[in-house]
Amino acid sequence: MGALVGAAFASGRIDALEKMALNLDWRQVLSLMSDVSLPRAGLIDGRHVVDFVREHVLPGDIGDLPIPYAAVATDIQSGDEVVLRRGPVPEAVRASIAIPGLFTPVYIDGRVLVDGGLVNPLPVNVAREMGADYVIAVDITRSPLPGKPAAPHDTVSRRDQIRHSTQRFLDGLNLRLPAIDWDALPAIFRAGSGPDQPNLFEIHGNMMRIFQRQITLTRLQLNPPDLLIQPDVQAISTMEFHRAEDAITAGYSATRDALEGAGL
């Protein structure tokens, strides 16, 4: 997500991105994930994500941005860290956020690229190599993993949202399927009978956070930033993009604390 927010900031459209994020709901989140690509190299192809970035951030080239910008990706075949500093912005963002197994990889310059968090979740070194005199890093891996059970009214609300959005998706594909047991659908998404059971995205997201936390600890020892911000986002799961207000509030609070702690 740092690649997306960084691109918005570098293009001068961070306010537009914030406004869009605050108005995002579950239906729109599901629409971004609706280009299912089975049985290819990921569950979701990501075309809608690229269109989303192109619409809300910038459709141009990295070299045309008013502020220097880079996105970090991972070559899934070699394990190399790949720093993208040229080419279309949407494709660079798409490569940097291609969570393995969920999104299909992106092919750039003969490389097969996925999420940069596999090798460098906190690329302080990249910022310094680009000439930054003062590096501010935001680390979301240090707080406890998401896992708080949803409140009963939240469960009912999500059930209605899933029902409506899934039916619209199936109608759009003009599929004729057997009748869906909508009462059982939340259990499918939550992978269990209780509200505290994680779903596929939550399990995969926590898996990514677990090993990214270990990599980040090592990276911080080798390349510490000048200011480290660690927001408390433990209650926000990987795919809960509709909870932007909670994330922004946590980020603001953590930034204030970091500045005060640094005497700034």
PDB file of C-alpha atoms in Angstrom:
ATOM      1  CA  MET A   1       0.000   0.000   0.000  1.00  0.00           C
ATOM      2  CA  GLY A   2       2.969   2.294   0.471  1.00  0.00           C
ATOM      3  CA  ALA A   3       3.483   2.242  -3.285  1.00  0.00           C
ATOM      4  CA  LEU A   4      -0.049   3.537  -3.868  1.00  0.00           C
ATOM      5  CA  VAL A   5       0.068   6.237  -1.186  1.00  0.00           C
ATOM      6  CA  GLY A   6       3.561   7.263  -2.297  1.00  0.00           C
ATOM      7  CA  ALA A   7       2.440   7.585  -5.917  1.00  0.00           C
ATOM      8  CA  ALA A   8      -0.521   9.723  -4.874  1.00  0.00           C
ATOM      9  CA  PHE A   9       1.747  11.991  -2.814  1.00  0.00           C
ATOM     10  CA  ALA A  10       4.387  12.272  -5.547  1.00  0.00           C
ATOM     11  CA  SER A  11       1.731  13.181  -8.112  1.00  0.00           C
ATOM     12  CA  GLY A  12       0.133  15.818  -5.884  1.00  0.00           C
ATOM     13  CA  ARG A  13      -3.103  13.831  -5.521  1.00  0.00           C
ATOM     14  CA  ILE A  14      -2.916  12.653  -1.929  1.00  0.00           C
ATOM     15  CA  ASP A  15      -6.017  14.680  -0.981  1.00  0.00           C
ATOM     16  CA  ALA A  16      -7.993  13.094  -3.808  1.00  0.00           C
ATOM     17  CA  LEU A  17      -6.890   9.630  -2.716  1.00  0.00           C
ATOM     18  CA  GLU A  18      -7.881  10.352   0.887  1.00  0.00           C
ATOM     19  CA  LYS A  19     -11.325  11.577  -0.184  1.00  0.00           C
ATOM     20  CA  MET A  20     -11.859   8.489  -2.319  1.00  0.00           C
ATOM     21  CA  ALA A  21     -10.680   6.129   0.454  1.00  0.00           C
ATOM     22  CA  LEU A  22     -13.016   7.693   3.011  1.00  0.00           C
ATOM     23  CA  ASN A  23     -15.964   7.071   0.690  1.00  0.00           C
ATOM     24  CA  LEU A  24     -14.996   3.488  -0.157  1.00  0.00           C
ATOM     25  CA  ASP A  25     -17.470   0.786   0.843  1.00  0.00           C
ATOM     26  CA  TRP A  26     -17.489  -3.015   0.766  1.00  0.00           C
ATOM     27  CA  ARG A  27     -19.247  -3.111  -2.605  1.00  0.00           C
ATOM     28  CA  GLN A  28     -16.448  -1.117  -4.236  1.00  0.00           C
ATOM     29  CA  VAL A  29     -13.797  -3.243  -2.523  1.00  0.00           C
ATOM     30  CA  LEU A  30     -15.357  -6.406  -3.914  1.00  0.00           C
ATOM     31  CA  SER A  31     -15.584  -4.854  -7.386  1.00  0.00           C
ATOM     32  CA  LEU A  32     -11.802  -4.360  -7.348  1.00  0.00           C
ATOM     33  CA  MET A  33     -11.408  -8.071  -6.627  1.00  0.00           C
ATOM     34  CA  SER A  34     -13.978  -9.325  -9.141  1.00  0.00           C
ATOM     35  CA  ASP A  35     -11.601 -10.170 -12.017  1.00  0.00           C
ATOM     36  CA  VAL A  36     -11.010 -13.745 -10.834  1.00  0.00           C
ATOM     37  CA  SER A  37      -8.259 -15.440 -12.837  1.00  0.00           C
ATOM     38  CA  LEU A  38      -8.311 -19.098 -11.754  1.00  0.00           C
ATOM     39  CA  PRO A  39      -6.434 -21.286 -12.497  1.00  0.00           C
ATOM     40  CA  ARG A  40      -3.611 -18.841 -13.232  1.00  0.00           C
ATOM     41  CA  ALA A  41      -0.830 -17.615 -10.913  1.00  0.00           C
ATOM     42  CA  GLY A  42      -3.162 -15.792  -8.536  1.00  0.00           C
ATOM     43  CA  LEU A  43      -6.811 -15.556  -7.527  1.00  0.00           C
ATOM     44  CA  ILE A  44      -7.252 -12.018  -8.875  1.00  0.00           C
ATOM     45  CA  ASP A  45      -5.904 -10.643 -12.142  1.00  0.00           C
ATOM     46  CA  GLY A  46      -5.660  -7.032 -10.954  1.00  0.00           C
ATOM     47  CA  ARG A  47      -6.956  -5.204 -14.029  1.00  0.00           C
ATOM     48  CA  HIS A  48      -9.521  -3.364 -11.903  1.00  0.00           C
ATOM     49  CA  VAL A  49      -6.778  -2.336  -9.475  1.00  0.00           C
ATOM     50  CA  VAL A  50      -4.726  -0.855 -12.333  1.00  0.00           C
ATOM     51  CA  ASP A  51      -7.800   1.022 -13.605  1.00  0.00           C
ATOM     52  CA  PHE A  52      -8.423   2.269 -10.073  1.00  0.00           C
ATOM     53  CA  VAL A  53      -4.851   3.584  -9.744  1.00  0.00           C
ATOM     54  CA  ARG A  54      -5.017   5.171 -13.179  1.00  0.00           C
ATOM     55  CA  GLU A  55      -8.245   6.973 -12.261  1.00  0.00           C
ATOM     56  CA  HIS A  56      -7.403   8.103  -8.738  1.00  0.00           C
ATOM     57  CA  VAL A  57      -3.642   8.609  -8.792  1.00  0.00           C
ATOM     58  CA  LEU A  58      -1.946   9.334 -12.114  1.00  0.00           C
ATOM     59  CA  PRO A  59      -1.955   7.623 -15.514  1.00  0.00           C
ATOM     60  CA  GLY A  60       1.459   8.978 -16.514  1.00  0.00           C
ATOM     61  CA  ASP A  61       5.086   7.940 -16.267  1.00  0.00           C
ATOM     62  CA  ILE A  62       7.195   7.834 -13.106  1.00  0.00           C
ATOM     63  CA  GLY A  63       9.734  10.161 -14.707  1.00  0.00           C
ATOM     64  CA  ASP A  64       7.068  12.859 -15.100  1.00  0.00           C
ATOM     65  CA  LEU A  65       6.151  13.030 -11.406  1.00  0.00           C
ATOM     66  CA  PRO A  66       6.980  16.353  -9.708  1.00  0.00           C
ATOM     67  CA  ILE A  67       8.472  14.501  -6.705  1.00  0.00           C
ATOM     68  CA  PRO A  68      11.009  11.644  -7.106  1.00  0.00           C
ATOM     69  CA  TYR A  69       9.279   8.293  -6.716  1.00  0.00           C
ATOM     70  CA  ALA A  70      10.125   4.603  -6.660  1.00  0.00           C
ATOM     71  CA  ALA A  71       8.148   1.424  -6.055  1.00  0.00           C
ATOM     72  CA  VAL A  72       9.745  -1.729  -4.697  1.00  0.00           C
ATOM     73  CA  ALA A  73       8.812  -5.164  -6.050  1.00  0.00           C
ATOM     74  CA  THR A  74      10.210  -8.697  -5.799  1.00  0.00           C
ATOM     75  CA  ASP A  75      11.344 -10.873  -8.698  1.00  0.00           C
ATOM     76  CA  ILE A  76       9.546 -14.069  -7.699  1.00  0.00           C
ATOM     77  CA  GLN A  77      11.885 -16.204  -9.828  1.00  0.00           C
ATOM     78  CA  SER A  78      15.225 -14.899  -8.551  1.00  0.00           C
ATOM     79  CA  GLY A  79      14.233 -13.415  -5.185  1.00  0.00           C
ATOM     80  CA  ASP A  80      15.852 -10.083  -6.156  1.00  0.00           C
ATOM     81  CA  GLU A  81      14.641  -6.737  -4.886  1.00  0.00           C
ATOM     82  CA  VAL A  82      13.546  -4.667  -7.898  1.00  0.00           C
ATOM     83  CA  VAL A  83      13.308  -0.884  -7.606  1.00  0.00           C
ATOM     84  CA  LEU A  84      10.973   0.593 -10.244  1.00  0.00           C
ATOM     85  CA  ARG A  85      11.954   4.174 -11.119  1.00  0.00           C
ATOM     86  CA  ARG A  86      10.722   4.372 -14.703  1.00  0.00           C
ATOM     87  CA  GLY A  87       7.685   3.314 -16.692  1.00  0.00           C
ATOM     88  CA  PRO A  88       3.934   3.789 -16.122  1.00  0.00           C
ATOM     89  CA  VAL A  89       2.895   4.598 -12.562  1.00  0.00           C
ATOM     90  CA  PRO A  90      -0.120   2.211 -12.444  1.00  0.00           C
ATOM     91  CA  GLU A  91       1.975  -0.783 -13.528  1.00  0.00           C
ATOM     92  CA  ALA A  92       4.660  -0.013 -10.930  1.00  0.00           C
ATOM     93  CA  VAL A  93       2.062   0.254  -8.167  1.00  0.00           C
ATOM     94  CA  ARG A  94       0.346  -2.912  -9.360  1.00  0.00           C
ATOM     95  CA  ALA A  95       3.649  -4.841  -9.228  1.00  0.00           C
ATOM     96  CA  SER A  96       4.515  -3.529  -5.768  1.00  0.00           C
ATOM     97  CA  ILE A  97       1.180  -4.633  -4.265  1.00  0.00           C
ATOM     98  CA  ALA A  98       0.856  -8.011  -6.026  1.00  0.00           C
ATOM     99  CA  ILE A  99       0.453 -10.180  -2.909  1.00  0.00           C
ATOM    100  CA  PRO A 100       1.606 -13.666  -3.967  1.00  0.00           C
ATOM    101  CA  GLY A 101      -1.229 -16.131  -4.312  1.00  0.00           C
ATOM    102  CA  LEU A 102      -3.912 -13.446  -4.282  1.00  0.00           C
ATOM    103  CA  PHE A 103      -2.890 -11.226  -7.216  1.00  0.00           C
ATOM    104  CA  THR A 104      -1.285 -12.451 -10.409  1.00  0.00           C
ATOM    105  CA  PRO A 105       2.319 -11.269 -10.946  1.00  0.00           C
ATOM    106  CA  VAL A 106       3.252  -8.361 -13.216  1.00  0.00           C
ATOM    107  CA  TYR A 107       5.700  -8.841 -16.080  1.00  0.00           C
ATOM    108  CA  ILE A 108       8.117  -5.915 -16.513  1.00  0.00           C
ATOM    109  CA  ASP A 109      11.382  -6.021 -18.475  1.00  0.00           C
ATOM    110  CA  GLY A 110      11.419  -9.797 -18.551  1.00  0.00           C
ATOM    111  CA  ARG A 111      10.925 -10.126 -14.784  1.00  0.00           C
ATOM    112  CA  VAL A 112       8.003 -11.699 -12.920  1.00  0.00           C
ATOM    113  CA  LEU A 113       7.223  -9.198 -10.166  1.00  0.00           C
ATOM    114  CA  VAL A 114       5.196  -9.470  -6.970  1.00  0.00           C
ATOM    115  CA  ASP A 115       4.827  -7.601  -3.665  1.00  0.00           C
ATOM    116  CA  GLY A 116       8.049  -5.862  -2.614  1.00  0.00           C
ATOM    117  CA  GLY A 117       7.291  -6.693   1.019  1.00  0.00           C
ATOM    118  CA  LEU A 118       8.701 -10.175   0.431  1.00  0.00           C
ATOM    119  CA  VAL A 119      12.232  -8.764   0.462  1.00  0.00           C
ATOM    120  CA  ASN A 120      11.989  -5.174   1.704  1.00  0.00           C
ATOM    121  CA  PRO A 121       8.854  -4.147   3.625  1.00  0.00           C
ATOM    122  CA  LEU A 122      10.463  -0.899   4.800  1.00  0.00           C
ATOM    123  CA  PRO A 123      12.753   0.378   1.984  1.00  0.00           C
ATOM    124  CA  VAL A 124      14.679   3.014   3.919  1.00  0.00           C
ATOM    125  CA  ASN A 125      17.762   2.154   1.865  1.00  0.00           C
ATOM    126  CA  VAL A 126      15.947   2.997  -1.371  1.00  0.00           C
ATOM    127  CA  ALA A 127      14.994   6.449  -0.083  1.00  0.00           C
ATOM    128  CA  ARG A 128      18.584   7.166   0.928  1.00  0.00           C
ATOM    129  CA  GLU A 129      19.905   5.921  -2.428  1.00  0.00           C
ATOM    130  CA  MET A 130      17.512   8.352  -4.122  1.00  0.00           C
ATOM    131  CA  GLY A 131      19.148  11.225  -2.221  1.00  0.00           C
ATOM    132  CA  ALA A 132      16.858  11.710   0.784  1.00  0.00           C
ATOM    133  CA  ASP A 133      18.511  13.674   3.597  1.00  0.00           C
ATOM    134  CA  TYR A 134      15.825  12.813   6.190  1.00  0.00           C
ATOM    135  CA  VAL A 135      13.919   9.548   5.980  1.00  0.00           C
ATOM    136  CA  ILE A 136      10.501   9.041   7.584  1.00  0.00           C
ATOM    137  CA  ALA A 137       9.381   5.404   7.650  1.00  0.00           C
ATOM    138  CA  VAL A 138       5.949   3.974   8.445  1.00  0.00           C
ATOM    139  CA  ASP A 139       5.977   0.433   9.828  1.00  0.00           C
ATOM    140  CA  ILE A 140       2.624  -1.357  10.163  1.00  0.00           C
ATOM    141  CA  THR A 141       4.093  -4.756  11.066  1.00  0.00           C
ATOM    142  CA  ARG A 142       4.957  -4.185  14.724  1.00  0.00           C
ATOM    143  CA  SER A 143       1.442  -4.073  16.174  1.00  0.00           C
ATOM    144  CA  PRO A 144      -0.364  -7.324  17.107  1.00  0.00           C
ATOM    145  CA  LEU A 145      -1.980  -9.174  14.230  1.00  0.00           C
ATOM    146  CA  PRO A 146      -5.666  -8.576  13.395  1.00  0.00           C
ATOM    147  CA  GLY A 147      -7.978 -10.999  15.090  1.00  0.00           C
ATOM    148  CA  LYS A 148     -10.620  -9.203  17.090  1.00  0.00           C
ATOM    149  CA  PRO A 149     -14.021 -10.828  16.578  1.00  0.00           C
ATOM    150  CA  ALA A 150     -16.578  -8.691  14.810  1.00  0.00           C
ATOM    151  CA  ALA A 151     -19.496  -7.325  16.766  1.00  0.00           C
ATOM    152  CA  PRO A 152     -22.865  -9.036  16.050  1.00  0.00           C
ATOM    153  CA  HIS A 153     -24.286  -6.065  14.149  1.00  0.00           C
ATOM    154  CA  ASP A 154     -21.118  -5.905  12.016  1.00  0.00           C
ATOM    155  CA  THR A 155     -21.547  -9.572  11.075  1.00  0.00           C
ATOM    156  CA  VAL A 156     -25.101  -9.005   9.901  1.00  0.00           C
ATOM    157  CA  SER A 157     -24.091  -5.916   7.963  1.00  0.00           C
ATOM    158  CA  ARG A 158     -21.256  -7.729   6.201  1.00  0.00           C
ATOM    159  CA  ARG A 159     -23.607 -10.621   5.355  1.00  0.00           C
ATOM    160  CA  ASP A 160     -25.984  -8.240   3.577  1.00  0.00           C
ATOM    161  CA  GLN A 161     -23.095  -6.563   1.740  1.00  0.00           C
ATOM    162  CA  ILE A 162     -21.639  -9.878   0.595  1.00  0.00           C
ATOM    163  CA  ARG A 163     -25.039 -11.104  -0.537  1.00  0.00           C
ATOM    164  CA  HIS A 164     -25.796  -8.003  -2.582  1.00  0.00           C
ATOM    165  CA  SER A 165     -22.338  -7.615  -4.128  1.00  0.00           C
ATOM    166  CA  THR A 166     -21.932 -11.304  -4.979  1.00  0.00           C
ATOM    167  CA  GLN A 167     -25.342 -11.484  -6.629  1.00  0.00           C
ATOM    168  CA  ARG A 168     -24.562  -8.419  -8.741  1.00  0.00           C
ATOM    169  CA  PHE A 169     -21.249  -9.954  -9.743  1.00  0.00           C
ATOM    170  CA  LEU A 170     -22.928 -13.202 -10.822  1.00  0.00           C
ATOM    171  CA  ASP A 171     -25.654 -11.303 -12.671  1.00  0.00           C
ATOM    172  CA  GLY A 172     -22.977  -9.352 -14.539  1.00  0.00           C
ATOM    173  CA  LEU A 173     -21.376 -12.587 -15.691  1.00  0.00           C
ATOM    174  CA  ASN A 174     -24.820 -13.867 -16.723  1.00  0.00           C
ATOM    175  CA  LEU A 175     -24.145 -17.108 -14.854  1.00  0.00           C
ATOM    176  CA  ARG A 176     -26.910 -19.577 -14.107  1.00  0.00           C
ATOM    177  CA  LEU A 177     -25.935 -21.294 -10.879  1.00  0.00           C
ATOM    178  CA  PRO A 178     -27.870 -23.388  -8.376  1.00  0.00           C
ATOM    179  CA  ALA A 179     -29.618 -21.450  -5.659  1.00  0.00           C
ATOM    180  CA  ILE A 180     -27.147 -20.016  -3.146  1.00  0.00           C
ATOM    181  CA  ASP A 181     -27.621 -20.683   0.557  1.00  0.00           C
ATOM    182  CA  TRP A 182     -27.049 -17.099   1.615  1.00  0.00           C
ATOM    183  CA  ASP A 183     -27.261 -17.979   5.302  1.00  0.00           C
ATOM    184  CA  ALA A 184     -24.245 -20.253   4.833  1.00  0.00           C
ATOM    185  CA  LEU A 185     -22.259 -17.723   2.788  1.00  0.00           C
ATOM    186  CA  PRO A 186     -20.760 -15.794   5.737  1.00  0.00           C
ATOM    187  CA  ALA A 187     -19.444 -19.091   7.121  1.00  0.00           C
ATOM    188  CA  ILE A 188     -17.717 -19.696   3.786  1.00  0.00           C
ATOM    189  CA  PHE A 189     -16.101 -16.283   3.862  1.00  0.00           C
ATOM    190  CA  ARG A 190     -15.149 -16.621   7.523  1.00  0.00           C
ATOM    191  CA  ALA A 191     -13.920 -20.240   7.160  1.00  0.00           C
ATOM    192  CA  GLY A 192     -15.774 -21.306  10.310  1.00  0.00           C
ATOM    193  CA  SER A 193     -18.961 -21.089  12.295  1.00  0.00           C
ATOM    194  CA  GLY A 194     -17.918 -18.378  14.731  1.00  0.00           C
ATOM    195  CA  PRO A 195     -17.407 -14.643  14.135  1.00  0.00           C
ATOM    196  CA  ASP A 196     -13.789 -14.879  15.276  1.00  0.00           C
ATOM    197  CA  GLN A 197     -12.796 -17.381  12.571  1.00  0.00           C
ATOM    198  CA  PRO A 198     -10.446 -15.772   9.984  1.00  0.00           C
ATOM    199  CA  ASN A 199     -11.263 -15.893   6.283  1.00  0.00           C
ATOM    200  CA  LEU A 200      -8.864 -16.590   3.406  1.00  0.00           C
ATOM    201  CA  PHE A 201      -7.701 -12.995   3.022  1.00  0.00           C
ATOM    202  CA  GLU A 202      -7.157 -12.562   6.767  1.00  0.00           C
ATOM    203  CA  ILE A 203      -5.122 -15.758   6.998  1.00  0.00           C
ATOM    204  CA  HIS A 204      -2.990 -14.787   4.006  1.00  0.00           C
ATOM    205  CA  GLY A 205      -2.624 -11.226   5.264  1.00  0.00           C
ATOM    206  CA  ASN A 206      -1.478 -12.382   8.686  1.00  0.00           C
ATOM    207  CA  MET A 207       0.973 -14.787   7.069  1.00  0.00           C
ATOM    208  CA  MET A 208       2.506 -11.892   5.141  1.00  0.00           C
ATOM    209  CA  ARG A 209       2.687  -9.721   8.284  1.00  0.00           C
ATOM    210  CA  ILE A 210       4.377 -12.467  10.300  1.00  0.00           C
ATOM    211  CA  PHE A 211       7.405 -12.849   8.049  1.00  0.00           C
ATOM    212  CA  GLN A 212       7.448  -9.167   7.043  1.00  0.00           C
ATOM    213  CA  ARG A 213       7.755  -8.332  10.736  1.00  0.00           C
ATOM    214  CA  GLN A 214      10.918 -10.415  10.972  1.00  0.00           C
ATOM    215  CA  ILE A 215      12.403  -8.900   7.804  1.00  0.00           C
ATOM    216  CA  THR A 216      11.542  -5.404   9.005  1.00  0.00           C
ATOM    217  CA  LEU A 217      13.351  -5.949  12.306  1.00  0.00           C
ATOM    218  CA  THR A 218      16.508  -6.833  10.393  1.00  0.00           C
ATOM    219  CA  ARG A 219      16.103  -3.935   7.982  1.00  0.00           C
ATOM    220  CA  LEU A 220      15.660  -1.459  10.837  1.00  0.00           C
ATOM    221  CA  GLN A 221      18.937  -2.602  12.365  1.00  0.00           C
ATOM    222  CA  LEU A 222      20.798  -2.236   9.067  1.00  0.00           C
ATOM    223  CA  ASN A 223      19.107   0.938   7.798  1.00  0.00           C
ATOM    224  CA  PRO A 224      17.305   2.810  10.606  1.00  0.00           C
ATOM    225  CA  PRO A 225      15.203   5.801   9.476  1.00  0.00           C
ATOM    226  CA  ASP A 226      15.494   9.244  11.008  1.00  0.00           C
ATOM    227  CA  LEU A 227      11.873   9.063  12.183  1.00  0.00           C
ATOM    228  CA  LEU A 228       9.925   5.806  12.640  1.00  0.00           C
ATOM    229  CA  ILE A 229       6.119   5.861  12.767  1.00  0.00           C
ATOM    230  CA  GLN A 230       4.346   2.680  13.919  1.00  0.00           C
ATOM    231  CA  PRO A 231       0.554   3.096  13.827  1.00  0.00           C
ATOM    232  CA  ASP A 232      -1.682   0.772  15.820  1.00  0.00           C
ATOM    233  CA  VAL A 233      -3.674  -0.909  13.049  1.00  0.00           C
ATOM    234  CA  GLN A 234      -4.071  -4.312  14.692  1.00  0.00           C
ATOM    235  CA  ALA A 235      -7.862  -4.319  14.270  1.00  0.00           C
ATOM    236  CA  ILE A 236      -7.744  -3.634  10.513  1.00  0.00           C
ATOM    237  CA  SER A 237      -7.432  -6.710   8.314  1.00  0.00           C
ATOM    238  CA  THR A 238      -5.528  -6.777   5.016  1.00  0.00           C
ATOM    239  CA  MET A 239      -8.517  -6.340   2.695  1.00  0.00           C
ATOM    240  CA  GLU A 240     -10.558  -3.923   4.831  1.00  0.00           C
ATOM    241  CA  PHE A 241      -9.915  -0.928   2.580  1.00  0.00           C
ATOM    242  CA  HIS A 242     -13.268   0.545   3.595  1.00  0.00           C
ATOM    243  CA  ARG A 243     -11.825   1.303   7.056  1.00  0.00           C
ATOM    244  CA  ALA A 244      -9.685   4.205   5.833  1.00  0.00           C
ATOM    245  CA  GLU A 245     -10.922   6.551   8.548  1.00  0.00           C
ATOM    246  CA  ASP A 246      -9.689   4.183  11.263  1.00  0.00           C
ATOM    247  CA  ALA A 247      -6.313   3.815   9.529  1.00  0.00           C
ATOM    248  CA  ILE A 248      -5.910   7.579   9.080  1.00  0.00           C
ATOM    249  CA  THR A 249      -6.763   8.211  12.729  1.00  0.00           C
ATOM    250  CA  ALA A 250      -4.223   5.600  13.848  1.00  0.00           C
ATOM    251  CA  GLY A 251      -1.590   7.089  11.550  1.00  0.00           C
ATOM    252  CA  TYR A 252      -2.205  10.617  12.815  1.00  0.00           C
ATOM    253  CA  SER A 253      -1.920   9.509  16.441  1.00  0.00           C
ATOM    254  CA  ALA A 254       1.272   7.523  15.821  1.00  0.00           C
ATOM    255  CA  THR A 255       2.837  10.403  13.894  1.00  0.00           C
ATOM    256  CA  ARG A 256       2.097  12.842  16.695  1.00  0.00           C
ATOM    257  CA  ASP A 257       3.635  10.462  19.238  1.00  0.00           C
ATOM    258  CA  ALA A 258       6.734   9.918  17.063  1.00  0.00           C
ATOM    259  CA  LEU A 259       7.262  13.658  16.615  1.00  0.00           C
ATOM    260  CA  GLU A 260       6.883  14.308  20.331  1.00  0.00           C
ATOM    261  CA  GLY A 261       9.239  11.442  21.132  1.00  0.00           C
ATOM    262  CA  ALA A 262      11.836  12.903  18.778  1.00  0.00           C
ATOM    263  CA  GLY A 263      11.424  16.375  20.255  1.00  0.00           C
ATOM    264  CA  LEU A 264      10.091  17.802  16.987  1.00  0.00           C
TER     265      LEU A 264
END
